[in-house]
Short mmCIF file of C-alpha atoms in Angstrom, two decimals:
data_model
loop_
_atom_site.label_atom_id
_atom_site.label_comp_id
_atom_site.label_asym_id
_atom_site.label_seq_id
_atom_site.Cartn_x
_atom_site.Cartn_y
_atom_site.Cartn_z
CA UNK A 1 -0.10 0.02 0.00
CA UNK A 2 1.17 3.59 -0.63
CA UNK A 3 3.10 5.32 2.03
CA UNK A 4 2.97 8.48 3.74
CA UNK A 5 2.89 11.50 1.12
CA UNK A 6 3.79 14.78 1.86
CA UNK A 7 3.42 17.56 -0.80
CA UNK A 8 5.32 19.99 -1.71
CA UNK A 9 8.75 18.23 -0.96
CA UNK A 10 10.27 21.63 -1.37
CA UNK A 11 9.06 25.26 -0.63
CA UNK A 12 10.92 28.79 -0.75
CA UNK A 13 8.82 31.65 0.98
CA UNK A 14 9.64 35.03 2.18
CA UNK A 15 9.15 36.41 5.83
CA UNK A 16 5.86 37.17 6.58
CA UNK A 17 4.15 35.24 4.17
CA UNK A 18 2.09 31.95 5.07
CA UNK A 19 2.28 28.46 3.97
CA UNK A 20 0.38 25.46 3.99
CA UNK A 21 1.72 21.90 3.80
CA UNK A 22 -0.05 18.58 3.19
CA UNK A 23 -0.15 15.18 4.30
CA UNK A 24 -1.79 12.24 3.08
CA UNK A 25 -1.66 9.10 5.52
CA UNK A 26 -1.48 5.66 5.01
CA UNK A 27 -5.07 4.33 3.88
CA UNK A 28 -6.96 3.23 7.14
CA UNK A 29 -4.71 5.40 9.38
CA UNK A 30 -6.60 7.90 11.37
CA UNK A 31 -3.72 9.52 13.62
CA UNK A 32 -1.54 12.22 11.82
CA UNK A 33 1.09 14.04 13.75
CA UNK A 34 3.49 16.65 12.43
CA UNK A 35 7.19 17.47 13.45
CA UNK A 36 9.45 20.26 12.75
CA UNK A 37 13.08 18.86 12.46
CA UNK A 38 15.76 21.35 12.73
CA UNK A 39 19.91 21.04 13.27
CA UNK A 40 19.86 22.74 16.44
CA UNK A 41 16.32 21.74 17.89
CA UNK A 42 15.90 18.01 16.65
CA UNK A 43 12.56 16.66 16.10
CA UNK A 44 9.80 18.62 18.06
CA UNK A 45 6.49 17.76 18.14
CA UNK A 46 3.93 19.98 16.92
CA UNK A 47 0.33 18.43 16.85
CA UNK A 48 -1.47 14.97 16.45
CA UNK A 49 -4.67 14.93 14.77
CA UNK A 50 -7.13 11.99 15.21
CA UNK A 51 -10.69 11.57 13.45
CA UNK A 52 -10.55 15.19 12.47
CA UNK A 53 -9.69 16.52 16.09
CA UNK A 54 -6.61 17.89 17.46
CA UNK A 55 -5.83 15.69 20.41
CA UNK A 56 -2.21 16.74 21.08
CA UNK A 57 -0.45 19.91 20.94
CA UNK A 58 3.48 20.85 21.40
CA UNK A 59 5.11 23.91 22.57
CA UNK A 60 4.68 26.13 19.38
CA UNK A 61 3.03 29.55 19.03
CA UNK A 62 -0.39 29.98 17.32
CA UNK A 63 1.33 30.66 14.17
CA UNK A 64 1.26 27.32 13.63
CA UNK A 65 -2.06 25.52 12.93
CA UNK A 66 -3.38 22.39 11.54
CA UNK A 67 -6.46 20.50 10.57
CA UNK A 68 -7.57 16.79 9.43
CA UNK A 69 -10.19 16.40 6.93
CA UNK A 70 -12.78 13.58 6.91
CA UNK A 71 -10.35 11.09 4.77
CA UNK A 72 -7.40 11.74 7.29
CA UNK A 73 -5.63 14.07 5.28
CA UNK A 74 -4.18 16.59 7.14
CA UNK A 75 -2.77 20.00 6.53
CA UNK A 76 -0.57 22.30 8.39
CA UNK A 77 -0.26 25.99 8.22
CA UNK A 78 2.52 28.50 9.38
CA UNK A 79 1.32 32.27 9.18
CA UNK A 80 3.83 35.32 9.34
CA UNK A 81 6.81 33.19 8.38
CA UNK A 82 10.05 33.66 10.22
CA UNK A 83 13.69 32.96 9.18
CA UNK A 84 13.44 30.53 12.24
CA UNK A 85 10.43 28.47 10.72
CA UNK A 86 12.99 26.91 8.09
CA UNK A 87 13.17 23.46 8.71
CA UNK A 88 12.16 19.95 7.55
CA UNK A 89 8.45 19.41 8.48
CA UNK A 90 7.44 15.66 8.88
CA UNK A 91 4.34 14.08 8.92
CA UNK A 92 3.57 10.58 10.53
CA UNK A 93 0.36 8.33 10.56
CA UNK A 94 -0.52 5.46 12.68
CA UNK A 95 -3.42 3.22 12.94
CA UNK A 96 -3.00 3.09 16.74
CA UNK A 97 -4.83 -0.25 16.43
CA UNK A 98 -4.42 -2.70 19.38
CA UNK A 99 -0.78 -3.49 19.79
CA UNK A 100 0.30 -1.62 16.99
CA UNK A 101 2.13 1.75 17.76
CA UNK A 102 4.14 2.02 14.80
CA UNK A 103 4.16 5.56 13.15
CA UNK A 104 5.10 5.61 9.33
CA UNK A 105 6.98 8.96 8.46
CA UNK A 106 6.57 10.67 5.10
CA UNK A 107 9.94 12.22 3.54
CA UNK A 108 9.01 15.65 4.66
CA UNK A 109 8.62 19.02 3.26
CA UNK A 110 11.58 21.09 3.20
CA UNK A 111 10.75 24.86 4.05
CA UNK A 112 13.13 27.83 3.72
CA UNK A 113 12.17 31.15 4.64
CA UNK A 114 14.28 33.98 2.98
CA UNK B 1 17.02 19.14 30.28
CA UNK B 2 16.13 16.98 27.64
CA UNK B 3 13.76 14.07 27.83
CA UNK B 4 15.82 11.83 25.67
CA UNK B 5 19.43 12.15 25.36
CA UNK B 6 21.97 10.68 22.74
CA UNK B 7 25.32 11.49 21.68
CA UNK B 8 25.55 13.44 18.37
CA UNK B 9 27.98 11.20 16.48
CA UNK B 10 29.55 8.04 16.26
CA UNK B 11 32.16 6.76 13.69
CA UNK B 12 32.83 3.02 13.40
CA UNK B 13 34.89 0.94 10.68
CA UNK B 14 32.83 -1.23 8.24
CA UNK B 15 32.76 -4.62 9.84
CA UNK B 16 32.71 -3.52 13.24
CA UNK B 17 29.92 -3.51 15.79
CA UNK B 18 28.28 -0.03 16.32
CA UNK B 19 26.69 0.84 19.61
CA UNK B 20 24.43 3.85 19.87
CA UNK B 21 23.26 4.75 23.46
CA UNK B 22 20.14 6.60 24.59
CA UNK B 23 18.98 7.86 28.12
CA UNK B 24 15.37 8.87 28.80
CA UNK B 25 13.72 10.15 31.74
CA UNK B 26 10.34 9.06 31.93
CA UNK B 27 10.04 5.98 34.00
CA UNK B 28 6.47 5.68 32.60
CA UNK B 29 7.37 5.05 29.34
CA UNK B 30 6.01 1.99 27.84
CA UNK B 31 7.73 1.86 24.27
CA UNK B 32 11.03 2.52 23.30
CA UNK B 33 11.90 2.97 19.67
CA UNK B 34 14.88 3.29 17.40
CA UNK B 35 14.55 5.06 13.98
CA UNK B 36 16.81 5.38 11.03
CA UNK B 37 16.76 8.46 8.88
CA UNK B 38 19.09 8.47 5.55
CA UNK B 39 19.78 11.94 3.90
CA UNK B 40 16.65 13.30 2.31
CA UNK B 41 14.38 10.61 3.67
CA UNK B 42 11.84 10.69 6.74
CA UNK B 43 11.93 8.48 9.56
CA UNK B 44 12.18 4.73 9.37
CA UNK B 45 11.06 2.50 12.33
CA UNK B 46 14.06 0.05 12.96
CA UNK B 47 12.73 -1.68 16.25
CA UNK B 48 10.89 -0.99 19.21
CA UNK B 49 10.90 -2.71 22.58
CA UNK B 50 8.38 -2.75 25.18
CA UNK B 51 9.51 -1.56 28.73
CA UNK B 52 8.91 -5.08 30.26
CA UNK B 53 11.39 -6.24 27.94
CA UNK B 54 15.27 -6.20 28.35
CA UNK B 55 16.38 -7.25 25.27
CA UNK B 56 15.25 -8.03 21.46
CA UNK B 57 17.17 -9.08 18.62
CA UNK B 58 16.26 -8.73 14.99
CA UNK B 59 19.01 -9.84 12.40
CA UNK B 60 21.93 -7.55 12.84
CA UNK B 61 20.13 -5.14 15.21
CA UNK B 62 20.05 -5.91 19.01
CA UNK B 63 18.35 -3.55 21.44
CA UNK B 64 19.08 -3.38 25.47
CA UNK B 65 16.91 -1.81 27.99
CA UNK B 66 17.90 -1.26 31.45
CA UNK B 67 14.82 0.11 32.91
CA UNK B 68 16.36 0.72 36.28
CA UNK B 69 18.95 3.12 34.50
CA UNK B 70 16.69 4.43 31.75
CA UNK B 71 19.01 3.39 29.30
CA UNK B 72 18.52 1.99 26.06
CA UNK B 73 20.95 0.76 23.49
CA UNK B 74 21.18 -0.07 19.84
CA UNK B 75 23.75 -2.32 18.53
CA UNK B 76 24.57 -2.86 14.93
CA UNK B 77 26.55 -5.95 14.05
CA UNK B 78 28.96 -5.86 11.04
CA UNK B 79 28.23 -2.66 10.22
CA UNK B 80 27.99 -1.60 6.51
CA UNK B 81 28.24 1.59 4.73
CA UNK B 82 24.62 1.52 4.08
CA UNK B 83 23.86 1.79 7.79
CA UNK B 84 25.43 5.39 7.82
CA UNK B 85 22.44 7.55 8.97
CA UNK B 86 21.24 9.45 11.60
CA UNK B 87 19.56 7.21 14.48
CA UNK B 88 16.84 8.61 16.65
CA UNK B 89 15.98 7.11 19.87
CA UNK B 90 12.31 7.84 20.90
CA UNK B 91 9.88 6.98 23.94
CA UNK B 92 6.25 7.15 24.26
CA UNK B 93 3.53 6.18 26.71
CA UNK B 94 0.36 4.24 26.50
CA UNK B 95 -3.16 5.52 26.29
CA UNK B 96 -3.95 5.39 22.66
CA UNK B 97 -1.86 8.49 21.53
CA UNK B 98 1.07 7.87 19.81
CA UNK B 99 3.00 10.98 20.59
CA UNK B 100 6.98 9.78 20.85
CA UNK B 101 9.79 12.13 22.62
CA UNK B 102 12.68 11.96 20.23
CA UNK B 103 16.38 12.50 20.90
CA UNK B 104 18.28 14.55 18.90
CA UNK B 105 19.66 11.75 16.99
CA UNK B 106 23.18 10.00 16.40
CA UNK B 107 25.04 10.65 13.05
CA UNK B 108 26.62 7.05 12.30
CA UNK B 109 29.48 7.22 9.99
CA UNK B 110 30.63 4.10 8.75
CA UNK B 111 33.96 4.00 6.96
CA UNK B 112 36.07 1.44 4.99
#
């Protein structure tokens, strides 16, 4: 079956703009999590969605938001971009069925803010 | 301090064994994971261990868990150049929500 698909793979934006990233989970997976990966901070948890509801949220400012659709696809949005938002944004999907805690990651979206 | 700590770099010779270490702070962690990230790729789950186990072996990979010391290690036998990557240790709790806490990753460099 198809893996987790993130689009676009690469993105260049200027400060002050906003950006929307997309994540299509593995078919049947209802949990989608987002992470920001930077050399300095490592992998930081942004938020998790399950059945269209945000279930968990990391310590990021309100400029970072997300949503999940009825087909489990998820988007994250970053408004008023700052240079420090340049990072690899990773999405992971999980079925969370009994005994299965594996998360499958997409290849990520590389965002560069100039 | 960080919840999950790893050394940043490890360099080994091809054919040798690699041991990547990790310490975590949350004693209620139930699942402990090792992920691999190759350049330009996302994270790939290598293996995981439940907290009620102390060892798990899967082909060239051996995971050791010392729950008392909150120490997790990943041993790669007969390390190959294709094993060069960043290895992440992660922990998570039960409760139906998969929110692992990751270490910063250990860059494994395998040289001939």
